[in-house]
Coordinates of C-alpha atoms and ligand atoms in Angstrom, one line a residue:
M271 CA -46.2 4.1 -5.0
S272 CA -43.0 3.4 -2.9
T273 CA -40.0 2.7 -5.1
A274 CA -38.4 0.6 -2.1
T275 CA -37.2 -2.8 -3.1
V276 CA -37.4 -5.8 -1.1
S277 CA -33.3 -5.8 -0.4
D278 CA -34.6 -2.1 1.1
F279 CA -36.8 -3.4 3.0
H280 CA -34.2 -5.9 4.4
A281 CA -31.7 -3.5 4.9
A282 CA -34.0 -2.1 7.4
M283 CA -34.2 -5.3 9.6
T284 CA -31.9 -6.6 11.7
S285 CA -31.5 -10.4 11.7
A286 CA -28.8 -12.7 13.9
G287 CA -26.4 -11.6 11.5
G288 CA -26.8 -7.9 11.6
P289 CA -28.4 -5.4 9.2
L290 CA -28.4 -6.1 5.5
L291 CA -26.9 -4.0 2.7
G292 CA -30.0 -2.8 0.7
D293 CA -29.6 -1.4 -2.8
V294 CA -29.7 2.0 -2.5
E295 CA -26.8 1.8 0.3
F296 CA -24.8 -0.4 -1.9
Q297 CA -25.0 1.7 -5.3
F298 CA -24.1 4.9 -2.9
L299 CA -20.9 2.7 -1.5
R300 CA -20.0 1.7 -5.0
D301 CA -20.0 5.3 -6.2
F302 CA -18.3 6.4 -3.3
V303 CA -15.5 3.5 -3.5
Y304 CA -15.1 4.2 -7.0
K305 CA -14.6 7.7 -7.0
Q306 CA -12.5 8.1 -3.8
C307 CA -10.3 4.9 -4.1
G308 CA -10.3 3.9 -7.6
I309 CA -12.1 0.5 -6.7
A310 CA -14.8 -0.7 -9.1
L311 CA -16.9 -3.1 -6.5
S312 CA -19.1 -5.5 -8.9
E313 CA -22.5 -6.7 -7.5
Q314 CA -21.2 -9.9 -6.7
K315 CA -19.2 -8.1 -4.1
R316 CA -22.2 -7.1 -2.0
Q317 CA -22.1 -10.1 0.7
L318 CA -18.6 -9.4 0.9
V319 CA -18.9 -5.7 1.6
Q320 CA -21.8 -6.1 4.0
G321 CA -19.8 -8.5 6.1
R322 CA -16.7 -6.9 6.2
L323 CA -18.4 -3.6 7.2
L324 CA -20.5 -4.8 10.1
R325 CA -17.6 -4.7 12.7
R326 CA -17.4 -1.0 11.6
L327 CA -21.0 -0.3 11.8
R328 CA -20.6 -1.8 15.6
A329 CA -17.5 0.3 16.3
L330 CA -19.7 3.5 15.3
G331 CA -23.0 2.6 17.2
L332 CA -24.8 2.3 13.9
K333 CA -27.8 0.2 13.7
D334 CA -28.1 0.1 9.6
F335 CA -26.2 0.9 6.7
A336 CA -28.1 4.2 5.9
G337 CA -26.5 5.5 8.9
Y338 CA -22.9 4.4 7.8
C339 CA -23.7 6.2 4.3
E340 CA -24.9 9.4 6.2
V341 CA -21.3 9.1 8.1
L342 CA -19.3 9.0 4.7
R343 CA -21.6 11.9 3.6
R344 CA -20.7 14.0 6.5
D345 CA -17.1 13.3 6.7
P346 CA -15.9 11.6 3.6
E347 CA -12.3 12.2 4.0
G348 CA -12.4 10.9 7.8
E349 CA -14.0 7.5 7.3
L350 CA -12.5 6.9 3.5
G351 CA -9.4 5.0 5.3
E352 CA -11.4 2.9 7.5
L353 CA -14.0 2.0 4.7
A354 CA -10.9 1.1 2.3
S355 CA -9.2 -1.0 5.0
A356 CA -12.7 -3.0 5.5
I357 CA -13.0 -3.7 1.6
S358 CA -9.5 -4.1 0.5
T359 CA -6.8 -6.3 1.6
N360 CA -3.6 -5.4 3.6
V361 CA -1.7 -8.7 2.8
T362 CA 1.9 -8.5 2.7
S363 CA 5.1 -9.9 3.7
F364 CA 9.0 -9.5 4.2
F365 CA 10.8 -10.0 1.4
R366 CA 7.6 -10.9 -1.0
E367 CA 8.8 -11.5 -4.5
M368 CA 12.2 -11.5 -3.8
H369 CA 13.4 -11.2 -7.4
H370 CA 12.9 -7.6 -7.0
Y371 CA 15.2 -7.3 -4.1
D372 CA 17.6 -9.6 -5.7
L373 CA 17.9 -6.7 -8.4
L374 CA 18.1 -4.2 -6.1
V375 CA 20.8 -5.5 -4.3
G376 CA 22.7 -6.9 -7.3
E377 CA 22.0 -4.0 -9.7
L378 CA 20.4 -1.0 -8.9
L379 CA 21.8 0.0 -5.2
P380 CA 25.5 -0.1 -6.3
R381 CA 25.0 1.9 -9.7
W382 CA 22.6 4.3 -7.7
L383 CA 25.0 4.7 -5.0
E384 CA 28.0 4.6 -7.2
A385 CA 26.4 7.8 -9.2
K386 CA 25.6 9.5 -6.1
K387 CA 28.8 9.4 -4.4
H388 CA 29.5 13.0 -5.0
G389 CA 26.0 14.3 -3.8
G390 CA 22.6 13.4 -4.8
R391 CA 19.7 11.9 -2.9
L392 CA 18.1 8.3 -3.4
R393 CA 14.5 8.0 -3.2
I394 CA 12.6 5.1 -3.0
W395 CA 8.8 5.2 -2.4
S396 CA 6.7 2.2 -1.2
A397 CA 3.5 3.1 -2.2
G398 CA 0.7 1.4 -0.5
C399 CA 2.6 -0.3 2.1
A400 CA 0.4 -2.0 4.4
T401 CA 2.0 -3.1 7.6
G402 CA 5.2 -1.7 6.7
E403 CA 6.8 -5.2 5.7
E404 CA 7.8 -3.9 2.3
P405 CA 9.4 -0.5 3.2
Y406 CA 11.2 -2.4 6.4
A407 CA 12.5 -5.1 4.1
L408 CA 13.6 -2.5 1.6
A409 CA 15.5 -0.5 4.3
M410 CA 17.3 -3.6 5.2
V411 CA 19.0 -3.8 1.7
L412 CA 19.6 -0.2 1.4
A413 CA 21.1 -0.2 5.2
E414 CA 23.4 -2.9 4.3
A415 CA 24.1 -1.4 1.0
L416 CA 25.3 1.8 2.6
E417 CA 27.1 -0.2 5.2
R418 CA 29.1 -2.3 2.9
T419 CA 29.9 0.7 0.4
G420 CA 30.7 3.1 3.2
S421 CA 28.4 5.4 1.5
K422 CA 27.1 8.4 2.9
V423 CA 24.4 9.4 0.4
D424 CA 21.4 10.9 1.6
A425 CA 18.9 8.0 1.2
R426 CA 15.3 7.2 2.5
I427 CA 12.3 5.4 1.9
L428 CA 8.9 7.1 1.7
A429 CA 6.0 4.4 2.9
T430 CA 2.4 5.5 2.3
D431 CA -1.0 3.7 2.6
L432 CA -4.6 4.8 3.1
S433 CA -5.4 2.5 5.7
P434 CA -5.2 4.3 9.1
Q435 CA -4.8 0.7 10.8
A436 CA -2.1 -0.4 8.5
L437 CA -0.1 2.4 9.2
E438 CA -0.4 2.5 12.8
H439 CA 0.9 -1.3 12.6
A440 CA 3.7 -0.1 10.3
R441 CA 4.8 3.1 12.7
G442 CA 4.8 0.2 15.6
G443 CA 7.3 -1.9 13.9
V444 CA 6.5 -4.8 15.8
Y445 CA 5.6 -8.0 14.2
T446 CA 5.0 -11.7 15.5
L447 CA 7.6 -14.3 14.6
E448 CA 5.3 -16.0 12.4
R449 CA 4.9 -13.1 9.9
M450 CA 8.8 -12.8 10.0
G451 CA 9.0 -16.2 7.6
G452 CA 10.9 -14.2 4.7
I453 CA 13.9 -13.0 6.9
S454 CA 16.9 -15.0 6.8
D455 CA 18.3 -15.6 10.3
E456 CA 21.2 -13.3 9.8
R457 CA 18.9 -10.4 9.1
R458 CA 16.8 -11.3 12.0
R459 CA 19.6 -11.0 14.1
R460 CA 20.9 -7.7 12.6
W461 CA 17.7 -5.8 12.2
F462 CA 15.2 -6.8 14.5
L463 CA 15.1 -6.6 18.6
R464 CA 13.4 -9.5 20.5
G465 CA 10.3 -8.5 22.3
E466 CA 10.1 -9.0 26.1
G467 CA 7.2 -9.0 28.3
R468 CA 3.9 -8.5 26.6
Y469 CA 5.7 -8.2 23.5
E470 CA 7.1 -12.2 24.0
G471 CA 6.8 -14.0 20.7
A472 CA 7.3 -10.8 18.5
A473 CA 10.1 -8.8 17.4
C474 CA 10.9 -5.1 16.8
V475 CA 12.6 -3.5 13.7
H476 CA 15.8 -1.8 14.8
P477 CA 16.1 1.9 15.4
R478 CA 18.5 2.3 12.1
L479 CA 15.6 0.9 9.7
R480 CA 12.6 3.4 11.6
E481 CA 15.6 6.0 10.8
L482 CA 15.5 5.4 6.9
V483 CA 11.6 5.0 6.6
T484 CA 8.9 7.8 6.8
I485 CA 5.5 6.7 7.1
Q486 CA 2.4 9.1 6.0
P487 CA -1.0 8.6 5.1
L488 CA -1.8 9.0 1.2
N489 CA -4.4 8.2 -0.9
L490 CA -2.9 7.4 -4.3
L491 CA -6.0 9.2 -6.2
H492 CA -5.8 12.4 -4.4
D493 CA -3.2 14.9 -4.4
W494 CA 0.5 14.1 -3.3
P495 CA 2.4 16.6 -1.4
M496 CA 5.5 15.5 -2.6
H497 CA 7.7 16.3 -5.6
G498 CA 10.1 13.3 -6.1
P499 CA 12.2 12.9 -7.7
F500 CA 12.2 9.0 -7.2
D501 CA 14.7 6.3 -8.4
A502 CA 12.2 3.7 -7.7
I503 CA 8.8 3.3 -6.9
F504 CA 7.3 0.1 -5.6
C505 CA 3.3 0.0 -6.0
R506 CA 2.7 -3.8 -5.8
N507 CA -0.5 -5.6 -5.5
V508 CA -2.0 -2.4 -5.1
V509 CA -3.6 -1.7 -8.8
I510 CA -5.1 -4.7 -8.9
Y511 CA -8.1 -3.1 -7.2
F512 CA -8.3 -0.3 -9.8
D513 CA -10.1 0.1 -13.2
K514 CA -8.3 0.6 -16.3
P515 CA -8.5 4.5 -16.6
T516 CA -7.5 4.6 -12.7
K517 CA -4.5 2.7 -13.5
Q518 CA -3.5 4.8 -16.6
R519 CA -4.0 8.0 -14.5
L520 CA -1.6 6.7 -11.9
F521 CA 0.9 5.0 -14.1
D522 CA 1.5 8.7 -15.9
R523 CA 1.8 10.3 -12.4
Y524 CA 4.4 8.1 -11.4
A525 CA 6.2 8.6 -14.6
G526 CA 6.1 12.3 -13.6
L527 CA 7.8 11.7 -10.3
L528 CA 10.6 9.4 -11.4
E529 CA 13.8 9.8 -12.2
P530 CA 14.5 9.5 -15.8
G531 CA 15.8 5.7 -16.0
G532 CA 14.1 5.1 -12.6
Y533 CA 12.1 2.1 -11.8
L534 CA 8.5 1.0 -11.2
F535 CA 8.1 -2.3 -9.2
L536 CA 4.3 -3.8 -9.7
G537 CA 2.9 -7.0 -7.9
H538 CA 3.1 -10.7 -9.5
S539 CA -0.4 -10.3 -11.1
E540 CA -0.2 -7.0 -12.0
S541 CA 0.7 -5.5 -15.5
M542 CA 1.3 -2.3 -17.6
Y543 CA 0.5 -3.6 -20.8
G544 CA -1.4 -1.2 -23.0
L545 CA -1.7 1.2 -20.3
S546 CA 1.3 3.5 -20.4
D547 CA 4.0 4.3 -23.4
S548 CA 6.4 5.9 -20.6
F549 CA 7.8 2.8 -19.5
E550 CA 9.8 -0.5 -20.8
L551 CA 9.6 -3.8 -19.3
V552 CA 13.0 -4.8 -18.2
G553 CA 12.1 -7.8 -15.9
R554 CA 9.7 -10.0 -14.0
T555 CA 7.0 -6.9 -13.3
V556 CA 9.8 -4.2 -13.2
Y557 CA 9.4 -1.4 -15.5
K558 CA 11.7 1.3 -16.4
K559 CA 11.0 4.9 -17.1
K560 CA 12.1 5.8 -20.7
V561 CA 14.7 8.6 -21.3
S562 CA 13.2 10.8 -24.0
Ligands
LIG722 C1 -2.1 -6.1 -0.9 S1 -1.6 -4.6 0.1 C2 0.1 -4.5 -0.6 C3 1.3 -4.5 0.3 C4 2.5 -4.2 -0.1 N1 2.8 -3.4 -1.2 C5 2.8 -5.7 -0.8 O1 2.9 -6.0 -1.9 O2 2.7 -6.5 -0.3 C6 -2.3 -3.2 -0.9 C7 -2.5 -2.3 0.0 O3 -2.9 -0.9 -1.1 C8 -3.6 -0.2 -0.3 N2 -4.6 1.0 -1.3 C9 -5.4 0.6 -1.8 N3 -6.1 1.5 -2.5 C10 -5.0 2.8 -2.0 C11 -5.4 4.2 -2.5 N4 -6.3 4.2 -3.5 N5 -4.4 4.9 -1.9 C12 -3.5 4.2 -1.0 N6 -3.5 2.9 -0.7 C13 -4.1 2.1 -1.0 C14 -4.2 -0.6 0.9 O4 -4.9 0.4 1.9 C15 -3.7 -2.2 1.2 O5 -2.5 -1.9 2.5

């Protein structure tokens, strides 16, 4: 007797809204996404996943989700970024959670630049940088601090994400004026070039910011090519999708890459409570690596 369920039957059919996501394929996607991205998809997410992946199916010329699962089996690495982009959100903004930037400008950058004035490197990692607003905002405050102090410290920002579309946007460095709401007029004038022609209504980040930011693809669950140490890691609004063991492993690895006394910044709804002994809470969603 066939073990196919009603949902499997529906999955094979195409309706006006496109193919349906059946039990077998949804279970495959859940296992795949959990193993590769640390994201635990509940049964309630089935409709959402189905809706969000339809465009991807069309782009690949596939008629059903079984075909899409086959693509993932054949080329897991190649398709992972697209899948992750479809099911997670890239929502971000310039100077989101301004209190983190206030801490950097008022306390951390002056302290680091003073401590490193006779040599040493200053490194900040924007892990889960989405479309680039976070690393470029960090680059603005870093460039201003370097200018203000006349410092010649070797300072750089690493920006990584899993989503190929988000990284392409970040590399382009072009933002519509609506997306620049969080930036003061003074900073807009200083750090953006007004778009013309087909870029009318948009602005492009200043070359000095590009110089400070290195953009790379990276899945936080996979091996990391860099060795650190970092003075600060911004991993904001990323771990919200991860389950507890995935967060624990990630925070341990961050502790391994941070300088003793280095800082980890999380998003407004994220916490390290009960997940790691390597950090102490020193501000609103700001953690400091303990000096052992
Ligand atoms: C909501 S955005 C946060 C952007 C920015 N950090 C902020 O707070 O505004 C979350 C980003 O995390 C990325 N992401 C999710 N899981 C990831 C993983 N396993 N490895 C790397 N990036 C991941 C997504 O692609 C997305 O761009």
